[in-house]
Short mmCIF file of C-alpha atoms in Angstrom, two decimals:
data_model
loop_
_atom_site.label_atom_id
_atom_site.label_comp_id
_atom_site.label_asym_id
_atom_site.label_seq_id
_atom_site.Cartn_x
_atom_site.Cartn_y
_atom_site.Cartn_z
CA UNK A 24 69.11 106.46 112.75
CA UNK A 25 71.42 105.37 115.55
CA UNK A 26 70.59 101.74 114.90
CA UNK A 27 71.55 102.14 111.27
CA UNK A 28 74.92 103.68 112.09
CA UNK A 29 75.83 101.21 114.80
CA UNK A 30 76.60 98.21 112.55
CA UNK A 31 78.74 100.33 110.23
CA UNK A 32 80.71 101.66 113.21
CA UNK A 33 81.18 98.12 114.51
CA UNK A 34 82.39 96.97 111.09
CA UNK A 35 84.80 99.90 110.95
CA UNK A 36 86.44 98.97 114.26
CA UNK A 37 86.57 95.29 113.29
CA UNK A 38 88.32 96.33 110.08
CA UNK A 39 90.82 98.44 112.05
CA UNK A 40 91.54 95.61 114.51
CA UNK A 41 91.95 93.01 111.75
CA UNK A 42 94.27 95.34 109.84
CA UNK A 43 96.38 95.99 112.94
CA UNK A 44 96.50 92.25 113.68
CA UNK A 45 97.75 91.58 110.14
CA UNK A 46 100.44 94.25 110.49
CA UNK A 47 101.53 92.91 113.91
CA UNK A 48 101.63 89.34 112.60
CA UNK A 49 103.69 90.44 109.62
CA UNK A 50 106.08 92.37 111.86
CA UNK A 51 106.52 89.36 114.15
CA UNK A 52 107.36 87.10 111.20
CA UNK A 53 109.91 89.59 109.89
CA UNK A 54 111.58 90.32 113.22
CA UNK A 55 114.76 88.38 112.39
CA UNK A 56 115.24 89.73 108.86
CA UNK A 57 118.57 91.51 108.34
CA UNK A 58 117.03 94.67 106.92
CA UNK A 59 120.39 96.29 106.18
CA UNK A 60 121.49 93.43 103.95
CA UNK A 61 118.04 93.23 102.35
CA UNK A 62 118.05 96.98 101.65
CA UNK A 63 121.54 96.85 100.13
CA UNK A 64 120.48 93.97 97.90
CA UNK A 65 117.25 95.67 96.91
CA UNK A 66 119.08 98.87 95.99
CA UNK A 67 120.85 96.99 93.18
CA UNK A 68 117.54 96.50 91.39
CA UNK A 69 116.40 99.39 89.14
CA UNK A 70 113.22 101.13 90.27
CA UNK A 71 111.37 100.29 87.04
CA UNK A 72 112.10 96.59 87.61
CA UNK A 73 110.56 96.76 91.09
CA UNK A 74 107.54 98.58 89.67
CA UNK A 75 107.05 96.01 86.90
CA UNK A 76 107.45 93.15 89.37
CA UNK A 77 104.93 94.71 91.77
CA UNK A 78 102.49 95.30 88.92
CA UNK A 79 102.92 91.70 87.78
CA UNK A 80 102.22 90.32 91.25
CA UNK A 81 99.14 92.51 91.59
CA UNK A 82 97.99 91.38 88.13
CA UNK A 83 98.35 87.74 89.16
CA UNK A 84 95.85 88.36 91.98
CA UNK A 85 93.46 89.87 89.44
CA UNK A 86 93.80 86.81 87.21
CA UNK A 87 93.07 84.56 90.19
CA UNK A 88 89.99 86.70 90.83
CA UNK A 89 88.90 86.15 87.24
CA UNK A 90 89.09 82.42 87.76
CA UNK A 91 86.88 82.41 90.87
CA UNK A 92 84.51 84.92 89.26
CA UNK A 93 84.10 82.61 86.25
CA UNK A 94 83.08 79.83 88.65
CA UNK A 95 80.70 81.67 90.97
CA UNK A 96 79.23 84.63 89.06
CA UNK A 97 76.14 82.55 88.23
CA UNK A 98 75.00 81.30 91.64
CA UNK A 99 76.53 84.20 93.62
CA UNK A 100 76.76 87.98 93.35
CA UNK A 101 80.43 87.67 92.35
CA UNK A 102 81.67 90.69 90.43
CA UNK A 103 85.31 91.59 89.89
CA UNK A 104 85.56 93.50 93.18
CA UNK A 105 84.05 90.68 95.22
CA UNK A 106 86.18 88.05 93.49
CA UNK A 107 89.37 90.07 93.94
CA UNK A 108 88.55 90.75 97.58
CA UNK A 109 87.90 87.05 98.23
CA UNK A 110 91.12 85.91 96.56
CA UNK A 111 93.50 88.44 98.15
CA UNK A 112 91.90 87.69 101.53
CA UNK A 113 92.44 83.98 100.90
CA UNK A 114 96.05 84.51 99.74
CA UNK A 115 96.88 86.65 102.78
CA UNK A 116 95.49 84.06 105.19
CA UNK A 117 97.46 81.31 103.45
CA UNK A 118 100.75 83.18 103.99
CA UNK A 119 99.98 84.43 107.51
CA UNK A 120 98.69 81.17 109.01
CA UNK A 121 101.18 78.28 109.38
CA UNK A 122 100.68 74.76 107.95
CA UNK A 123 98.50 76.27 105.18
CA UNK A 124 95.67 76.58 107.68
CA UNK A 125 94.62 79.80 105.97
CA UNK A 126 93.18 77.77 103.08
CA UNK A 127 90.04 77.37 105.20
CA UNK A 128 89.14 81.06 104.81
CA UNK A 129 88.07 80.42 101.20
CA UNK A 130 85.61 77.76 102.33
CA UNK A 131 84.40 79.83 105.28
CA UNK A 132 83.90 83.01 103.21
CA UNK A 133 81.86 81.21 100.53
CA UNK A 134 79.75 79.55 103.23
CA UNK A 135 79.28 82.57 105.50
CA UNK A 136 78.96 85.31 102.88
CA UNK A 137 77.43 83.33 100.02
CA UNK A 138 75.47 80.60 101.75
CA UNK A 139 77.39 77.90 99.85
CA UNK A 140 77.28 74.50 101.63
CA UNK A 141 80.58 73.66 103.27
CA UNK A 142 81.01 70.53 101.15
CA UNK A 143 80.53 72.47 97.91
CA UNK A 144 82.88 75.23 99.04
CA UNK A 145 85.49 72.65 100.06
CA UNK A 146 85.25 70.93 96.69
CA UNK A 147 85.65 74.29 94.97
CA UNK A 148 88.86 74.92 96.91
CA UNK A 149 90.09 71.42 96.09
CA UNK A 150 89.36 71.99 92.41
CA UNK A 151 91.29 75.26 92.42
CA UNK A 152 94.28 73.65 94.08
CA UNK A 153 94.30 70.61 91.79
CA UNK A 154 94.27 72.94 88.82
CA UNK A 155 97.02 75.08 90.37
CA UNK A 156 99.24 72.06 90.91
CA UNK A 157 98.56 70.76 87.39
CA UNK A 158 99.52 74.08 85.78
CA UNK A 159 102.54 74.69 88.03
CA UNK A 160 103.83 71.15 87.53
CA UNK A 161 103.49 71.42 83.74
CA UNK A 162 105.26 74.80 83.71
CA UNK A 163 108.06 73.41 85.91
CA UNK A 164 108.56 70.33 83.74
CA UNK A 165 108.72 72.43 80.57
CA UNK A 166 111.02 75.02 82.14
CA UNK A 167 113.50 72.49 83.53
CA UNK A 168 113.50 70.32 80.39
CA UNK A 169 117.03 70.13 78.87
CA UNK A 170 115.92 71.64 75.55
CA UNK A 171 115.92 75.01 73.85
CA UNK A 172 112.96 77.35 74.25
CA UNK A 173 111.13 76.31 71.04
CA UNK A 174 111.08 72.67 72.17
CA UNK A 175 110.12 73.71 75.70
CA UNK A 176 107.13 75.65 74.39
CA UNK A 177 106.01 72.66 72.32
CA UNK A 178 106.40 70.41 75.37
CA UNK A 179 104.46 72.92 77.47
CA UNK A 180 101.57 72.99 74.98
CA UNK A 181 101.47 69.19 74.75
CA UNK A 182 101.47 68.73 78.54
CA UNK A 183 98.81 71.41 79.05
CA UNK A 184 96.52 69.68 76.56
CA UNK A 185 97.13 66.38 78.38
CA UNK A 186 96.42 67.96 81.79
CA UNK A 187 93.21 69.58 80.54
CA UNK A 188 92.12 66.23 79.08
CA UNK A 189 93.00 64.15 82.17
CA UNK A 190 91.78 66.41 84.97
CA UNK A 191 88.03 65.83 84.38
CA UNK A 192 88.54 62.08 84.93
CA UNK A 193 90.66 62.73 88.04
CA UNK A 194 88.09 65.23 89.30
CA UNK A 195 85.24 62.72 88.88
CA UNK A 196 87.14 60.16 91.00
CA UNK A 197 87.94 62.77 93.68
CA UNK A 198 84.30 63.85 93.95
CA UNK A 199 83.06 60.27 94.14
CA UNK A 200 85.46 59.48 96.98
CA UNK A 201 84.53 62.70 98.80
CA UNK A 202 80.83 61.88 98.49
CA UNK A 203 81.30 58.33 99.81
CA UNK A 204 83.41 59.56 102.70
CA UNK A 205 80.90 62.21 103.76
CA UNK A 206 77.81 60.13 103.02
CA UNK A 207 76.33 63.03 101.04
CA UNK A 208 75.12 63.14 97.46
CA UNK A 209 75.13 66.88 96.82
CA UNK A 210 75.42 68.65 93.48
CA UNK A 211 78.52 67.63 91.56
CA UNK A 212 80.86 70.43 90.56
CA UNK A 213 82.06 70.20 86.96
CA UNK A 214 85.78 70.16 86.19
CA UNK A 215 87.44 73.52 85.44
CA UNK A 216 86.08 75.18 82.29
CA UNK A 217 88.17 76.72 79.51
CA UNK A 218 87.95 80.20 81.04
CA UNK A 219 89.25 78.80 84.33
CA UNK A 220 92.20 77.18 82.55
CA UNK A 221 93.01 80.41 80.70
CA UNK A 222 93.04 82.37 83.96
CA UNK A 223 95.09 79.70 85.77
CA UNK A 224 97.79 79.45 83.10
CA UNK A 225 97.97 83.25 82.72
CA UNK A 226 98.17 83.71 86.49
CA UNK A 227 101.12 81.37 86.91
CA UNK A 228 103.04 82.72 83.92
CA UNK A 229 102.61 86.31 85.12
CA UNK A 230 103.45 85.45 88.73
CA UNK A 231 106.62 83.49 87.90
CA UNK A 232 107.79 86.23 85.54
CA UNK A 233 107.10 88.91 88.17
CA UNK A 234 109.07 87.05 90.85
CA UNK A 235 111.91 86.19 88.48
CA UNK A 236 112.22 89.66 86.97
CA UNK A 237 114.37 91.23 89.77
CA UNK A 238 116.63 88.18 90.25
CA UNK A 239 119.09 88.89 87.38
CA UNK A 240 119.74 92.30 88.99
CA UNK A 241 120.47 90.61 92.32
CA UNK A 242 122.53 87.68 91.02
CA UNK A 243 124.88 86.90 88.11
CA UNK A 244 122.25 84.80 86.31
CA UNK A 245 120.14 85.09 83.18
CA UNK A 246 116.34 85.28 83.04
CA UNK A 247 116.04 81.56 82.31
CA UNK A 248 117.72 80.70 85.62
CA UNK A 249 115.63 83.39 87.33
CA UNK A 250 112.40 81.80 86.10
CA UNK A 251 113.62 78.44 87.37
CA UNK A 252 114.35 80.01 90.75
CA UNK A 253 110.87 81.54 90.94
CA UNK A 254 109.33 78.18 90.01
CA UNK A 255 111.39 76.38 92.65
CA UNK A 256 110.18 78.80 95.30
CA UNK A 257 106.53 78.37 94.32
CA UNK A 258 106.84 74.59 94.25
CA UNK A 259 108.32 74.65 97.76
CA UNK A 260 105.53 77.00 98.90
CA UNK A 261 102.94 74.46 97.72
CA UNK A 262 104.12 71.87 100.25
CA UNK A 263 101.51 71.17 102.94
CA UNK A 264 103.91 71.71 105.87
CA UNK A 265 104.72 75.43 106.01
CA UNK A 266 105.84 77.91 108.67
CA UNK A 267 104.17 81.34 108.71
CA UNK A 268 104.67 83.10 105.33
CA UNK A 269 106.64 80.09 104.09
CA UNK A 270 109.96 81.53 105.27
CA UNK A 271 112.62 78.86 104.85
CA UNK A 272 111.04 76.41 102.39
CA UNK A 273 110.49 79.17 99.83
CA UNK A 274 114.12 80.33 99.95
CA UNK A 275 115.33 76.72 99.88
CA UNK A 276 113.30 76.08 96.74
CA UNK A 277 114.77 79.14 95.02
CA UNK A 278 118.31 78.14 96.01
CA UNK A 279 117.94 74.57 94.75
CA UNK A 280 116.41 75.64 91.44
CA UNK A 281 118.95 78.36 90.67
CA UNK A 282 121.90 76.18 91.71
CA UNK A 283 120.71 73.57 89.21
CA UNK A 284 120.94 76.13 86.40
CA UNK A 285 123.73 78.57 87.30
CA UNK A 286 126.89 78.97 89.35
CA UNK A 287 126.13 81.34 92.20
CA UNK A 288 126.94 81.25 95.94
CA UNK A 289 124.00 79.84 97.86
CA UNK A 290 124.26 82.63 100.47
CA UNK A 291 123.74 85.27 97.76
CA UNK A 292 120.85 83.31 96.29
CA UNK A 293 119.28 83.04 99.74
CA UNK A 294 119.43 86.82 100.21
CA UNK A 295 117.99 87.45 96.73
CA UNK A 296 115.23 84.89 97.39
CA UNK A 297 114.37 86.64 100.66
CA UNK A 298 114.14 90.01 98.92
CA UNK A 299 111.70 88.83 96.22
CA UNK A 300 109.79 86.79 98.82
CA UNK A 301 109.32 89.95 100.91
CA UNK A 302 108.02 91.79 97.85
CA UNK A 303 105.48 89.05 97.09
CA UNK A 304 104.44 88.98 100.74
CA UNK A 305 104.04 92.78 100.87
CA UNK A 306 101.86 92.81 97.73
CA UNK A 307 99.68 89.98 99.04
CA UNK A 308 99.13 91.36 102.55
CA UNK A 309 98.88 94.94 101.27
CA UNK A 310 96.21 93.95 98.73
CA UNK A 311 94.28 92.14 101.46
CA UNK A 312 94.36 95.22 103.69
CA UNK A 313 93.14 97.43 100.83
CA UNK A 314 90.31 95.00 100.06
CA UNK A 315 89.32 94.95 103.73
CA UNK A 316 89.36 98.74 104.04
CA UNK A 317 87.25 99.08 100.88
CA UNK A 318 84.84 96.43 102.17
CA UNK A 319 85.22 94.29 99.04
CA UNK A 320 86.44 91.15 100.82
CA UNK A 321 83.51 90.92 103.23
CA UNK A 322 80.50 91.71 101.07
CA UNK A 323 77.35 89.63 101.13
CA UNK A 324 77.61 87.40 98.05
CA UNK A 325 74.05 86.08 98.05
CA UNK A 326 71.87 86.83 95.05
CA UNK A 327 69.00 87.59 97.44
CA UNK A 328 70.65 89.32 100.42
CA UNK A 329 67.70 88.79 102.74
CA UNK A 330 69.55 86.26 104.88
CA UNK A 331 72.21 86.90 107.51
CA UNK A 332 74.80 89.57 106.70
CA UNK A 333 78.39 88.91 105.81
CA UNK A 334 80.95 87.89 108.38
#
């Protein structure tokens, strides 16, 4: 009996230590935030707006989980809980580790918990990111186009169809180059399927709307300018060179995007950008902690769990 309880006790203390480390890291990154100014700015936003924004950000994580579940539910034991746990763990590592080094946790988790070869897991991550950039770029181009909303929506639909048509060819070239570079000839991963595209597009629309929703309460701008600000922040966050949590580039992206669409002092935009950035960060890290405490982010993903246990 004691041998059976020992691993669970060890896992419990690992979970506690990892959770405390995440909280300490978050506190260190936020040590220079002017909390008084942030609180005064946040108080201008109605409570229901904060609740809707938080719900939207949490929903975007669920949509990301649907995308990875659609990819791996065949070869792996990847239900909604496992997929959500993997994606919020991945998202938290991306924001906590500088220079986007946290991206590696996706590859490591699939390899360690699911037995997926490192090359296949790396290609899966690359495919997700290529799709992310394709969708975000298309949304940004449509949003910043100098047309009315009906024309923007038509442009968005046309560019999405083009991206979905072109990405398989791009993906084939990427895989061929990766195979030649590594000298391996492993199983080729297909390009993203229709379900993956539906989840990706839905995720980005929901996330941008959730981030933009509080901005009109913080600044004298309309929702169109707020969406542009949210998109600018996400585009800046996608850059490969990032400090921990993306503080600085994210706010700069929001400032540049909003200033291109509305007249507002950059100092006020910077404070508003920081406030919504903190909300997004809190939802991401908080979701990761919940997934860790529930044990969903570290489950064994193998179909036949007779091999080594999860990390």
